[in-house]
Amino acid sequence: MIGRLRNSAAFWAAIGTVALLGFWEAFVRVRDVRKFVLLPPSEIGSTFLDNPGFYVDNIWVTARHLVVGLSIALVVSLAFGALLAAVRPLEHASQPLLVLILVTPWVAYISSIVLWLGRGTPSIVFLVAFVTVPAFVYATVGGMRSADPAARELFASIHASRWEVLWRLRLPSALPSLFTAARFNVGLGLAAAYFAEGAALSTDGLGEAGRRAVAFNEGSILWTTILCTAVLGILSQVAVLLLERSLLHWHASQRRTAR
Amino acid sequence: MSSGHDDGIHAAGVSKRFGSVEALSPLDLSIAPGEIVTLLGPSGCGKTTLLRIVAGLEPLTSGTISVDGLTPVSARELKRFGLVPQSPALLPWRTVEANARLLQDINVDANPSPLPDVVELLDKVGLSEFRSSYPHELSGGMQQRVGLVRAFALGAPYLLMDEPFAALDEITRADMRHLLASLCEPINTGVLFVTHSLAEAVFLSDRVAVLSSRPGRIVGTVDVDLPRPRVPELEDDPAFFAIETELRRLLHSGAGR
Ligand SMILES: Nc1ncnc2c1ncn2[C@@H]1O[C@H](COP(=O)(O)OP(=O)(O)OP(=O)(O)O)[C@@H](O)[C@H]1O
Ligand SMILES: [Mg+2]
C-alpha cells in the first residue's frame, strides 16, 4: 500500500501542494507581509467562504469566455491551417500576420478592440480567440504536414479525395501537435480573458472582480480572485489532459512503455 | 469483367527520367490477369519507380501502359490496384480491423461488389484475436500482415507490392512469403511484386523479370515452372535452387556495367 502510494504521481503532487501552502502561510505570517502584497492561504479561504457565490459565478463567466474564445480560435485555425498546409505560398504569405499577432502585446490594442466591438463579451471573446489563433495554426500546419508519406501514397493509390485525405489522414496526424498547442493556449487564453474582462468594462468575470478589488483597495478580495483564476487555469489544463488521454491513447506520448 | 486482348497490364517502351537522372531505360513488361510477376534488381535500379508508374502515381517520360485497356490513372481512380508499401503504413489511431478496412472506406463509389470479408481475411492471416488491438501493440510481422489484408480487402484485380517484407527478419520473411502465396493462389489476382530476395522471387512468382542497375532495363525474364500450390517444402527442391542460381547469374550480368 505504502509502496504503491510512493509511486503514484497524485500522491507526490498532493505532498507538494501541502508543502507549498504551508510555506506560503508561514512566510506571510513570519514576515508580516501586507495584505495587498500577498495574502496567506487561510485568509483566502475565509474570504472565499464569506461570499462563495460571487467567486463561483465569476469563475463560470471567465470559463465561458475562455471556452468560447478557444473554440472559435480552434475552428478558424483548422480551416485556415488546412488551407496553408495545402498551399505553400499562402503559408509564407501568412507568416507576417501570425508573427505580428504573436508578438504584439494586447495591452497595446485592447482599447481599440473595445472601441470596435463594444464593451463586454464580444471584445473579450475576440481577444481570447485572436491571441490563440497563431499557436493553433502552426500546430495544424505542422501536424498535417507530418502525415506519414507512405500513408499518403496509399491514399493516393485509390484516388482518395482531398476531403478524405484531410479528414482521415491529415487531421488525425495533427492531433498530437494540436494538443500541445492547446495546453499552451489555455494559459495564454486565460490571461487574455482576465485582462480583457478588466479592460473591456465588463460587468462580471474574474478580471473585472480583480480590477474592482484593486480600485477599492480590497487586498483580500484581489488575492481570492487571483487564486480562483489559478484554480480555473489548473482545471482547464486537467480538462485538456483528460481529453488528450482519451483521444490520443494511440499516440506514443500517452504510453508508459517504450514502444 | 470482359476478356479480350486488352486484359492484363502491358508496359511498352516505358522510360523515366528525374531531371538529369535516367531511372528507367525503355522496357517492356506484361502481366496477364492472375499472373504473379516479380521485379528483381539491385538497389536504385528503378523498381519502385516502375511500380509507381504502373499505379498511376508517377507520370512516365516515354512509352505507354495499359491496365485492362485503361490508363494507369483511370485504373487508379477505379480502385484497380491494391498497394502494399514497404513500411506497413498503418494508421496508429485505427484498430487492426479498421486499418484492414481503410482502403474499403475511401473512394467508396469505386468499390467492387461484393467486397472481400475483412474478418475472414484477418482470420486467415492469424490476426482474429487482434482485431481490436492498435498497431503499436503488434510485432513488425503482424503489422505487415495487416498491410496485406488491407490490400486484399480491396478485391482489386491487381496487387502492387514494394518489398513488403524487407524490414522483417529471415524467419518471419519466410513465413510471410508462404502466407502470401496461400492468399494469392485461391483468387485470380495479378501481382507485381518487387523484392531483393531470390527466395521470395522464386517461391511466389509465375515469372521473374530481372532488372539491371540504373538505368533499369530488363536483362532477362525467367519463368518459374514450379507446381502450385506452392508449399514450403518446395524450397528444398533442386528445381528451386536451379531457378535461384539462374536468377543470381542474371543479376550479376546486369550489375556489371
Ligand atoms: N522523386 C524522385 N526524384 C528524383 N529522383 C528519383 C525520385 N524517385 C527516384 N529517383 C531516382 O531514381 C532511381 C530509382 O529509384 P527507385 O526508388 O525506383 O529505386 P529502387 O529500385 O526501388 O531501389 P531500392 O531497391 O533501393 O528501393 C534512383 O536513382 C533514385 O535516386
Ligand atoms: Mg524501392
Coordinates of C-alpha atoms and ligand atoms in Angstrom, one line a residue:
Chain A
M1 CA 0.0 0.0 0.0
I2 CA 2.7 2.5 1.1
G3 CA 4.8 1.3 -1.8
R4 CA 2.1 1.9 -4.3
L5 CA 1.4 5.3 -2.8
R6 CA 5.1 6.2 -3.2
N7 CA 4.9 5.5 -6.9
S8 CA 1.7 7.4 -7.6
A9 CA 2.1 10.8 -9.2
A10 CA -1.0 12.1 -7.4
F11 CA 0.5 11.3 -4.1
W12 CA 3.6 13.4 -4.7
A13 CA 1.5 16.2 -6.2
A14 CA -0.6 16.3 -3.0
I15 CA 2.6 16.4 -0.9
G16 CA 3.9 19.3 -3.0
T17 CA 0.7 21.2 -2.7
V18 CA 0.6 20.9 1.1
A19 CA 4.2 21.9 1.4
L20 CA 3.6 24.9 -0.8
L21 CA 0.6 26.1 1.1
G22 CA 2.4 25.6 4.4
F23 CA 5.4 27.6 3.3
W24 CA 3.2 30.3 1.9
E25 CA 1.2 30.6 5.1
A26 CA 4.3 30.6 7.3
F27 CA 6.2 33.1 5.1
V28 CA 3.3 35.7 5.1
R29 CA 2.9 35.3 8.9
V30 CA 6.5 35.4 9.9
R31 CA 7.5 38.3 7.5
D32 CA 4.2 40.0 8.3
V33 CA 3.5 40.8 4.6
R34 CA 0.9 43.4 3.8
K35 CA -2.5 42.1 2.7
F36 CA -2.3 43.7 -0.7
V37 CA 1.1 42.3 -1.5
L38 CA 0.3 38.7 -0.5
L39 CA -2.5 37.0 1.4
P40 CA -2.0 33.8 3.4
P41 CA -4.0 30.8 2.1
S42 CA -6.0 30.6 5.3
E43 CA -7.4 34.1 4.8
I44 CA -8.0 33.5 1.1
G45 CA -10.1 30.5 2.3
S46 CA -12.1 32.6 4.7
T47 CA -12.6 35.4 2.2
F48 CA -13.9 32.9 -0.3
L49 CA -16.3 31.4 2.3
D50 CA -17.7 34.9 3.1
N51 CA -19.2 35.0 -0.4
P52 CA -18.6 31.8 -2.3
G53 CA -21.4 32.5 -4.8
F54 CA -19.6 35.7 -6.0
Y55 CA -16.4 33.8 -6.9
V56 CA -18.1 30.8 -8.3
D57 CA -20.3 33.0 -10.6
N58 CA -17.2 34.9 -11.8
I59 CA -15.3 31.7 -12.4
W60 CA -18.1 30.5 -14.6
V61 CA -18.2 33.7 -16.6
T62 CA -14.5 33.7 -17.2
A63 CA -14.6 29.9 -18.0
R64 CA -17.2 30.7 -20.6
H65 CA -15.2 33.5 -22.2
L66 CA -12.2 31.1 -22.3
V67 CA -14.0 28.1 -23.8
V68 CA -15.9 30.2 -26.4
G69 CA -12.8 32.1 -27.4
L70 CA -10.6 28.9 -27.7
S71 CA -13.3 27.1 -29.6
I72 CA -13.7 29.9 -32.2
A73 CA -9.9 30.0 -32.5
L74 CA -9.7 26.3 -33.0
V75 CA -12.3 26.2 -35.7
V76 CA -10.7 29.2 -37.5
S77 CA -7.2 27.7 -37.2
L78 CA -8.2 24.3 -38.5
A79 CA -9.8 25.8 -41.6
F80 CA -7.0 28.3 -42.1
G81 CA -4.3 25.8 -41.2
A82 CA -5.6 23.1 -43.6
L83 CA -5.5 25.7 -46.4
L84 CA -2.0 26.8 -45.5
A85 CA -0.8 23.2 -45.3
A86 CA -2.1 22.6 -48.9
V87 CA -0.8 25.9 -50.4
R88 CA 2.8 26.7 -49.5
P89 CA 3.0 30.2 -50.9
L90 CA 0.0 31.1 -48.8
E91 CA 1.8 29.7 -45.8
H92 CA 4.7 32.0 -46.4
A93 CA 2.4 34.9 -47.1
S94 CA 0.6 34.5 -43.8
Q95 CA 3.7 34.4 -41.6
P96 CA 3.9 38.2 -41.1
L97 CA 0.3 38.2 -39.8
L98 CA 0.8 35.3 -37.5
V99 CA 4.0 36.6 -36.0
L100 CA 2.5 40.1 -35.6
I101 CA -0.4 38.6 -33.6
L102 CA 2.1 36.6 -31.5
V103 CA 4.5 39.4 -30.6
T104 CA 2.2 42.4 -30.2
P105 CA 1.2 43.0 -26.6
W106 CA -2.6 43.0 -26.2
V107 CA -2.3 45.8 -23.6
A108 CA -1.4 48.0 -26.5
Y109 CA -4.5 47.4 -28.6
I110 CA -7.3 46.3 -26.3
S111 CA -8.9 49.7 -26.2
S112 CA -9.1 49.7 -29.9
I113 CA -10.9 46.4 -29.8
V114 CA -13.3 47.7 -27.2
L115 CA -14.0 50.7 -29.3
W116 CA -14.6 48.5 -32.3
L117 CA -16.7 45.6 -30.8
G118 CA -18.1 47.4 -27.7
R119 CA -18.0 46.6 -24.1
G120 CA -18.2 43.2 -22.6
T121 CA -18.3 39.7 -24.0
P122 CA -17.7 40.3 -27.8
S123 CA -14.4 42.1 -27.1
I124 CA -13.3 39.6 -24.5
V125 CA -14.0 36.6 -26.7
F126 CA -12.4 38.2 -29.7
L127 CA -9.2 38.9 -27.8
V128 CA -9.0 35.3 -26.5
A129 CA -9.6 33.9 -30.0
F130 CA -7.3 36.4 -31.6
V131 CA -4.2 35.7 -29.5
T132 CA -4.6 31.9 -29.5
V133 CA -5.0 31.5 -33.3
P134 CA -1.3 31.6 -34.2
A135 CA -0.3 28.6 -32.0
F136 CA -3.3 26.6 -33.3
V137 CA -2.4 27.5 -36.9
Y138 CA 1.2 26.5 -36.5
A139 CA 0.1 23.2 -34.9
T140 CA -2.4 22.5 -37.7
V141 CA 0.1 23.2 -40.5
G142 CA 3.0 21.3 -38.9
G143 CA 0.8 18.3 -37.8
M144 CA -0.9 18.0 -41.2
R145 CA 2.4 18.1 -43.0
S146 CA 3.8 15.4 -40.7
A147 CA 1.3 12.8 -42.0
D148 CA 3.2 9.6 -42.9
P149 CA 4.3 9.8 -46.6
A150 CA 3.7 6.1 -47.1
A151 CA 0.1 6.5 -45.9
R152 CA -0.3 9.5 -48.2
E153 CA 0.8 7.3 -51.1
L154 CA -1.6 4.6 -50.0
F155 CA -4.5 7.1 -50.0
A156 CA -3.4 8.3 -53.5
S157 CA -3.3 4.8 -54.8
I158 CA -7.1 4.5 -54.5
H159 CA -7.7 8.1 -55.6
A160 CA -8.8 9.4 -52.2
S161 CA -10.4 12.8 -52.5
R162 CA -8.8 15.9 -50.9
W163 CA -11.5 15.8 -48.3
E164 CA -10.9 12.1 -47.4
V165 CA -7.1 12.8 -47.1
L166 CA -7.8 15.8 -44.9
W167 CA -10.4 14.1 -42.6
R168 CA -9.0 10.6 -42.4
L169 CA -5.3 11.2 -42.5
R170 CA -4.2 14.9 -42.1
L171 CA -6.5 15.9 -39.2
P172 CA -5.7 12.8 -37.0
S173 CA -2.0 13.3 -37.8
A174 CA -2.3 16.9 -36.5
L175 CA -4.0 15.9 -33.2
P176 CA -0.8 15.5 -31.1
S177 CA 0.6 18.9 -32.0
L178 CA -2.9 20.4 -31.6
F179 CA -3.0 19.2 -28.0
T180 CA 0.5 20.6 -27.3
A181 CA -0.8 23.9 -28.7
A182 CA -4.0 23.6 -26.6
R183 CA -2.0 23.3 -23.4
F184 CA -0.1 26.4 -24.2
N185 CA -3.2 28.3 -25.4
V186 CA -5.2 27.5 -22.3
G187 CA -2.8 29.5 -20.2
L188 CA -2.5 32.3 -22.8
G189 CA -6.3 32.5 -23.3
L190 CA -6.9 32.7 -19.6
A191 CA -4.5 35.5 -19.2
A192 CA -6.1 37.3 -22.2
A193 CA -9.7 36.7 -20.8
Y194 CA -8.7 38.0 -17.4
F195 CA -7.1 41.1 -18.8
A196 CA -9.8 41.8 -21.3
E197 CA -12.5 41.5 -18.6
G198 CA -10.8 44.2 -16.6
A199 CA -10.2 46.4 -19.6
A200 CA -13.5 45.9 -21.5
L201 CA -15.6 47.3 -18.7
S202 CA -17.4 44.0 -18.4
T203 CA -19.9 43.7 -15.6
D204 CA -18.5 40.4 -14.4
G205 CA -15.8 37.8 -14.8
L206 CA -12.7 37.3 -12.6
G207 CA -10.7 40.0 -14.4
E208 CA -13.4 42.6 -13.6
A209 CA -13.7 41.4 -10.0
G210 CA -9.9 41.8 -9.7
R211 CA -10.0 45.3 -11.3
R212 CA -12.6 46.4 -8.8
A213 CA -10.8 44.9 -5.9
V214 CA -7.7 47.0 -6.9
A215 CA -9.8 50.1 -7.4
F216 CA -11.4 49.8 -3.9
N217 CA -8.1 48.7 -2.3
E218 CA -9.6 45.3 -1.3
G219 CA -6.4 43.1 -0.9
S220 CA -8.2 40.0 0.4
I221 CA -10.8 40.1 -2.5
L222 CA -8.0 40.6 -5.0
W223 CA -6.0 37.6 -3.8
T224 CA -9.0 35.4 -3.6
T225 CA -9.8 36.3 -7.2
I226 CA -6.2 35.6 -8.2
L227 CA -6.4 32.2 -6.6
C228 CA -9.7 31.5 -8.2
T229 CA -8.2 32.3 -11.6
A230 CA -5.3 29.9 -10.9
V231 CA -7.7 27.2 -10.0
L232 CA -9.6 27.8 -13.2
G233 CA -6.3 27.5 -15.1
I234 CA -5.5 24.2 -13.4
L235 CA -8.9 22.8 -14.1
S236 CA -8.6 23.8 -17.8
Q237 CA -5.2 22.1 -18.0
V238 CA -6.6 19.0 -16.4
A239 CA -9.6 19.0 -18.9
V240 CA -7.2 19.3 -21.8
L241 CA -5.1 16.5 -20.4
L242 CA -8.0 14.2 -19.9
L243 CA -9.3 14.9 -23.4
E244 CA -5.8 14.2 -24.7
R245 CA -5.7 10.9 -22.9
S246 CA -8.9 9.7 -24.4
L247 CA -8.3 11.0 -27.9
L248 CA -4.6 10.2 -28.2
H249 CA -4.4 6.9 -26.4
W250 CA -2.8 5.5 -29.6
H251 CA 0.0 8.1 -29.6
A252 CA 3.5 7.4 -28.3
S253 CA 3.3 10.3 -25.9
Q254 CA 0.5 8.6 -24.0
R255 CA 2.2 5.4 -23.4
R256 CA 4.3 4.4 -20.4
T257 CA 6.3 1.6 -22.1
A258 CA 8.9 2.3 -24.7
R259 CA 7.0 1.0 -27.8
Chain B
M1 CA -15.0 -8.3 -66.4
S2 CA -14.8 -8.8 -70.1
S3 CA -11.9 -10.7 -71.5
G4 CA -10.0 -9.6 -74.6
H5 CA -6.6 -8.9 -75.8
D6 CA -6.6 -5.7 -73.7
D7 CA -6.7 -7.7 -70.4
G8 CA -3.7 -7.5 -68.1
I9 CA -1.1 -4.9 -67.6
H10 CA 1.0 -4.0 -70.7
A11 CA 4.0 -1.7 -70.5
A12 CA 5.6 -0.8 -73.8
G13 CA 8.8 1.3 -74.2
V14 CA 8.4 2.7 -70.7
S15 CA 11.2 5.0 -69.6
K16 CA 11.6 7.6 -66.8
R17 CA 14.0 10.5 -66.2
F18 CA 14.1 12.5 -63.0
G19 CA 15.8 15.7 -64.3
S20 CA 19.2 14.5 -65.4
V21 CA 18.9 11.1 -63.7
E22 CA 17.8 8.4 -66.0
A23 CA 15.9 6.0 -63.7
L24 CA 14.5 3.6 -66.3
S25 CA 15.6 3.0 -69.8
P26 CA 12.9 1.8 -72.2
L27 CA 11.5 -1.5 -71.2
D28 CA 8.5 -3.8 -72.0
L29 CA 6.7 -5.8 -69.4
S30 CA 3.3 -7.6 -69.3
I31 CA 1.3 -9.1 -66.5
A32 CA -1.6 -11.4 -67.5
P33 CA -4.7 -11.4 -65.3
G34 CA -4.0 -13.6 -62.4
E35 CA -0.3 -13.8 -63.1
I36 CA 2.3 -13.2 -60.4
V37 CA 5.3 -11.3 -61.7
T38 CA 8.3 -10.3 -59.7
L39 CA 10.7 -7.5 -60.4
L40 CA 14.2 -8.3 -59.1
G41 CA 17.0 -5.9 -59.3
P42 CA 19.8 -4.1 -57.4
S43 CA 19.0 -1.1 -55.2
G44 CA 18.3 2.1 -57.0
C45 CA 17.6 0.4 -60.4
G46 CA 14.1 1.9 -60.6
K47 CA 11.8 -0.9 -59.3
T48 CA 9.8 1.4 -57.0
T49 CA 9.6 3.9 -59.8
L50 CA 8.2 1.4 -62.2
L51 CA 5.7 0.2 -59.7
R52 CA 4.6 3.8 -59.1
I53 CA 4.3 4.4 -62.8
V54 CA 2.1 1.4 -63.2
A55 CA -0.1 2.6 -60.3
G56 CA -0.6 5.9 -61.9
L57 CA 1.2 7.7 -59.1
E58 CA 4.1 8.9 -61.3
P59 CA 4.0 10.2 -64.9
L60 CA 6.2 8.4 -67.4
T61 CA 8.7 10.0 -69.7
S62 CA 8.0 7.9 -72.7
G63 CA 6.1 4.8 -73.6
T64 CA 2.6 3.5 -72.8
I65 CA 1.0 1.5 -70.1
S66 CA -2.4 0.0 -70.3
V67 CA -4.2 -1.7 -67.5
D68 CA -7.1 -3.8 -68.8
G69 CA -7.3 -1.2 -71.6
L70 CA -7.3 1.8 -69.2
T71 CA -4.6 4.3 -68.5
P72 CA -2.9 3.8 -65.1
V73 CA -4.6 7.0 -63.8
S74 CA -8.1 5.8 -64.7
A75 CA -7.3 2.4 -63.3
R76 CA -6.3 4.0 -60.1
E77 CA -9.5 6.1 -60.0
L78 CA -11.4 2.8 -60.4
K79 CA -9.5 1.2 -57.4
R80 CA -7.9 -1.4 -59.6
F81 CA -4.7 -1.5 -57.5
G82 CA -4.2 -2.8 -54.0
L83 CA -0.9 -1.3 -52.9
V84 CA 1.3 -2.9 -50.3
P85 CA 4.1 -0.4 -49.4
Q86 CA 7.4 -1.3 -47.8
S87 CA 6.6 0.1 -44.4
P88 CA 3.2 -1.1 -43.3
A89 CA 1.9 2.5 -43.1
L90 CA -0.8 1.6 -40.6
L91 CA -2.8 4.5 -39.2
P92 CA -1.9 4.4 -35.4
W93 CA -5.4 5.7 -34.4
R94 CA -7.2 2.9 -36.2
T95 CA -7.6 -0.6 -34.7
V96 CA -6.3 -3.5 -36.7
E97 CA -9.7 -4.2 -38.2
A98 CA -10.3 -0.5 -39.0
N99 CA -6.9 -0.4 -40.7
A100 CA -7.7 -3.5 -42.7
R101 CA -10.9 -1.7 -43.9
L102 CA -9.1 1.5 -44.7
L103 CA -9.0 1.1 -48.4
Q104 CA -12.6 -0.1 -48.5
D105 CA -13.7 3.1 -46.6
I106 CA -12.1 5.5 -49.1
N107 CA -13.5 6.4 -52.5
V108 CA -16.3 4.0 -51.8
D109 CA -18.1 4.7 -55.1
A110 CA -15.4 2.7 -56.9
N111 CA -15.6 -0.4 -54.6
P112 CA -16.4 -3.7 -56.3
S113 CA -19.3 -5.7 -55.0
P114 CA -19.2 -7.9 -53.2
L115 CA -16.2 -6.8 -51.2
P116 CA -13.9 -9.4 -49.6
D117 CA -14.7 -10.2 -46.0
V118 CA -12.2 -8.4 -43.8
V119 CA -12.9 -10.5 -40.7
E120 CA -12.4 -13.7 -42.7
L121 CA -9.1 -12.4 -44.1
L122 CA -7.8 -11.4 -40.7
D123 CA -8.7 -14.9 -39.5
K124 CA -6.7 -16.3 -42.4
V125 CA -3.5 -14.4 -41.5
G126 CA -4.0 -15.4 -37.9
L127 CA -4.9 -12.0 -36.5
S128 CA -8.5 -12.6 -35.5
E129 CA -7.6 -12.2 -31.8
F130 CA -6.0 -8.8 -32.5
R131 CA -8.9 -7.2 -34.4
S132 CA -9.4 -4.6 -31.8
S133 CA -5.8 -4.0 -31.0
Y134 CA -3.9 -1.0 -32.1
P135 CA -0.9 -1.1 -34.5
H136 CA 1.7 -0.3 -31.7
E137 CA 0.6 -3.4 -29.9
L138 CA 1.7 -5.6 -32.8
S139 CA 5.0 -7.0 -33.9
G140 CA 6.5 -5.9 -37.3
G141 CA 5.4 -9.1 -39.0
M142 CA 1.9 -8.8 -37.6
Q143 CA 1.7 -5.2 -38.8
Q144 CA 2.8 -6.2 -42.3
R145 CA 0.1 -8.9 -42.3
V146 CA -2.5 -6.2 -41.6
G147 CA -1.0 -4.3 -44.6
L148 CA -1.5 -7.4 -46.7
V149 CA -5.1 -7.9 -45.6
R150 CA -5.8 -4.2 -46.2
A151 CA -4.7 -4.7 -49.9
F152 CA -6.5 -8.0 -50.4
A153 CA -9.7 -6.5 -48.8
L154 CA -10.0 -4.2 -51.8
G155 CA -10.9 -7.0 -54.1
A156 CA -8.8 -5.3 -56.8
P157 CA -7.7 -7.2 -59.9
Y158 CA -4.0 -6.2 -59.3
L159 CA -1.8 -6.1 -56.3
L160 CA 1.3 -4.0 -56.3
M161 CA 3.8 -4.9 -53.6
D162 CA 7.0 -3.0 -53.0
E163 CA 9.4 -5.1 -50.9
P164 CA 6.7 -5.6 -48.3
F165 CA 8.9 -7.9 -46.2
A166 CA 12.2 -6.1 -46.5
A167 CA 12.2 -4.9 -42.9
L168 CA 11.5 -8.4 -41.4
D169 CA 13.9 -11.0 -40.1
E170 CA 14.7 -14.1 -42.2
I171 CA 12.4 -16.5 -40.4
T172 CA 9.4 -14.1 -40.4
R173 CA 10.1 -13.3 -44.0
A174 CA 9.8 -17.0 -44.9
D175 CA 6.5 -17.3 -43.1
M176 CA 5.3 -14.2 -44.8
R177 CA 6.0 -15.5 -48.3
H178 CA 4.3 -18.7 -47.5
L179 CA 1.3 -16.8 -46.2
L180 CA 1.2 -14.5 -49.2
A181 CA 1.3 -17.5 -51.6
S182 CA -1.7 -19.0 -49.8
L183 CA -3.6 -15.7 -50.0
C184 CA -2.8 -15.2 -53.7
E185 CA -3.4 -18.6 -55.1
P186 CA -7.1 -19.1 -54.5
I187 CA -8.1 -15.8 -56.1
N188 CA -7.4 -14.7 -59.6
T189 CA -5.3 -11.6 -58.8
G190 CA -2.5 -10.3 -60.9
V191 CA 0.5 -9.4 -58.7
L192 CA 3.5 -7.1 -59.4
F193 CA 5.9 -7.9 -56.6
V194 CA 9.2 -6.1 -56.0
T195 CA 11.9 -7.7 -54.0
H196 CA 15.7 -8.1 -53.4
S197 CA 15.2 -11.7 -52.2
L198 CA 15.8 -14.5 -54.6
A199 CA 13.9 -17.0 -52.4
E200 CA 10.8 -14.7 -52.4
A201 CA 11.0 -14.2 -56.2
V202 CA 11.2 -17.9 -56.9
F203 CA 8.6 -19.0 -54.3
L204 CA 5.9 -16.6 -55.2
S205 CA 6.2 -15.9 -58.9
D206 CA 5.0 -17.3 -62.2
R207 CA 7.6 -15.1 -63.9
V208 CA 10.6 -13.1 -62.7
A209 CA 11.9 -10.0 -64.6
V210 CA 15.5 -9.2 -63.7
L211 CA 16.5 -5.5 -63.9
S212 CA 20.0 -4.1 -64.5
S213 CA 21.4 -1.4 -62.2
R214 CA 20.5 2.1 -63.0
P215 CA 19.1 3.0 -65.5
G216 CA 16.9 -0.1 -65.1
R217 CA 16.3 -2.3 -68.1
I218 CA 15.2 -5.9 -68.2
V219 CA 18.2 -8.1 -68.6
G220 CA 16.2 -11.3 -68.6
T221 CA 12.9 -13.0 -67.7
V222 CA 12.7 -16.3 -66.0
D223 CA 9.6 -18.5 -66.0
V224 CA 9.1 -20.3 -62.7
D225 CA 7.6 -23.7 -63.6
L226 CA 7.1 -25.0 -60.1
P227 CA 3.8 -26.6 -59.2
R228 CA 1.1 -24.7 -57.5
P229 CA 0.0 -24.5 -54.8
R230 CA 3.5 -23.6 -53.6
V231 CA 4.3 -25.3 -50.4
P232 CA 7.2 -24.5 -48.1
E233 CA 8.9 -27.9 -48.8
L234 CA 9.5 -26.6 -52.3
E235 CA 12.3 -24.5 -51.0
D236 CA 14.4 -27.7 -50.5
D237 CA 13.8 -28.8 -54.1
P238 CA 16.7 -28.9 -56.6
A239 CA 14.4 -27.2 -59.1
F240 CA 14.0 -24.3 -56.7
F241 CA 17.8 -23.9 -56.4
A242 CA 18.3 -24.2 -60.1
I243 CA 16.0 -21.2 -60.7
E244 CA 17.6 -19.3 -57.8
T245 CA 21.0 -19.8 -59.4
E246 CA 19.8 -18.7 -62.8
L247 CA 18.4 -15.5 -61.3
R248 CA 21.6 -14.8 -59.4
R249 CA 23.6 -15.2 -62.6
L250 CA 21.2 -12.8 -64.4
L251 CA 21.5 -10.3 -61.5
H252 CA 25.3 -10.3 -61.8
S253 CA 25.3 -9.9 -65.5
G254 CA 23.0 -6.9 -65.1
A255 CA 25.1 -5.3 -62.3
G256 CA 28.4 -5.5 -64.1
R257 CA 28.4 -2.5 -66.4
Ligands
LIG1 N1 11.1 11.6 -56.9 C1 12.4 11.4 -57.4 N2 13.1 12.5 -57.8 C2 14.4 12.3 -58.2 N3 15.0 11.1 -58.4 C3 14.3 10.0 -58.0 C4 13.0 10.1 -57.5 N4 12.5 8.9 -57.2 C5 13.5 8.0 -57.6 N5 14.6 8.7 -58.0 C6 15.8 8.1 -58.5 O1 15.5 7.1 -59.4 C7 16.3 6.0 -59.2 C8 15.5 4.7 -59.0 O2 14.8 4.8 -57.7 P1 13.9 3.7 -57.2 O3 13.4 4.2 -55.8 O4 12.8 3.4 -58.2 O5 14.8 2.5 -57.0 P2 14.6 1.1 -56.4 O6 14.9 0.1 -57.4 O7 13.2 1.0 -55.9 O8 15.6 1.0 -55.2 P3 15.5 0.2 -53.8 O9 15.6 -1.3 -54.1 O10 16.7 0.7 -53.1 O11 14.2 0.5 -53.2 C9 17.2 6.3 -58.1 O12 18.5 6.7 -58.6 C10 16.6 7.5 -57.4 O13 17.6 8.4 -56.9
MG2 MG 12.4 0.8 -53.9

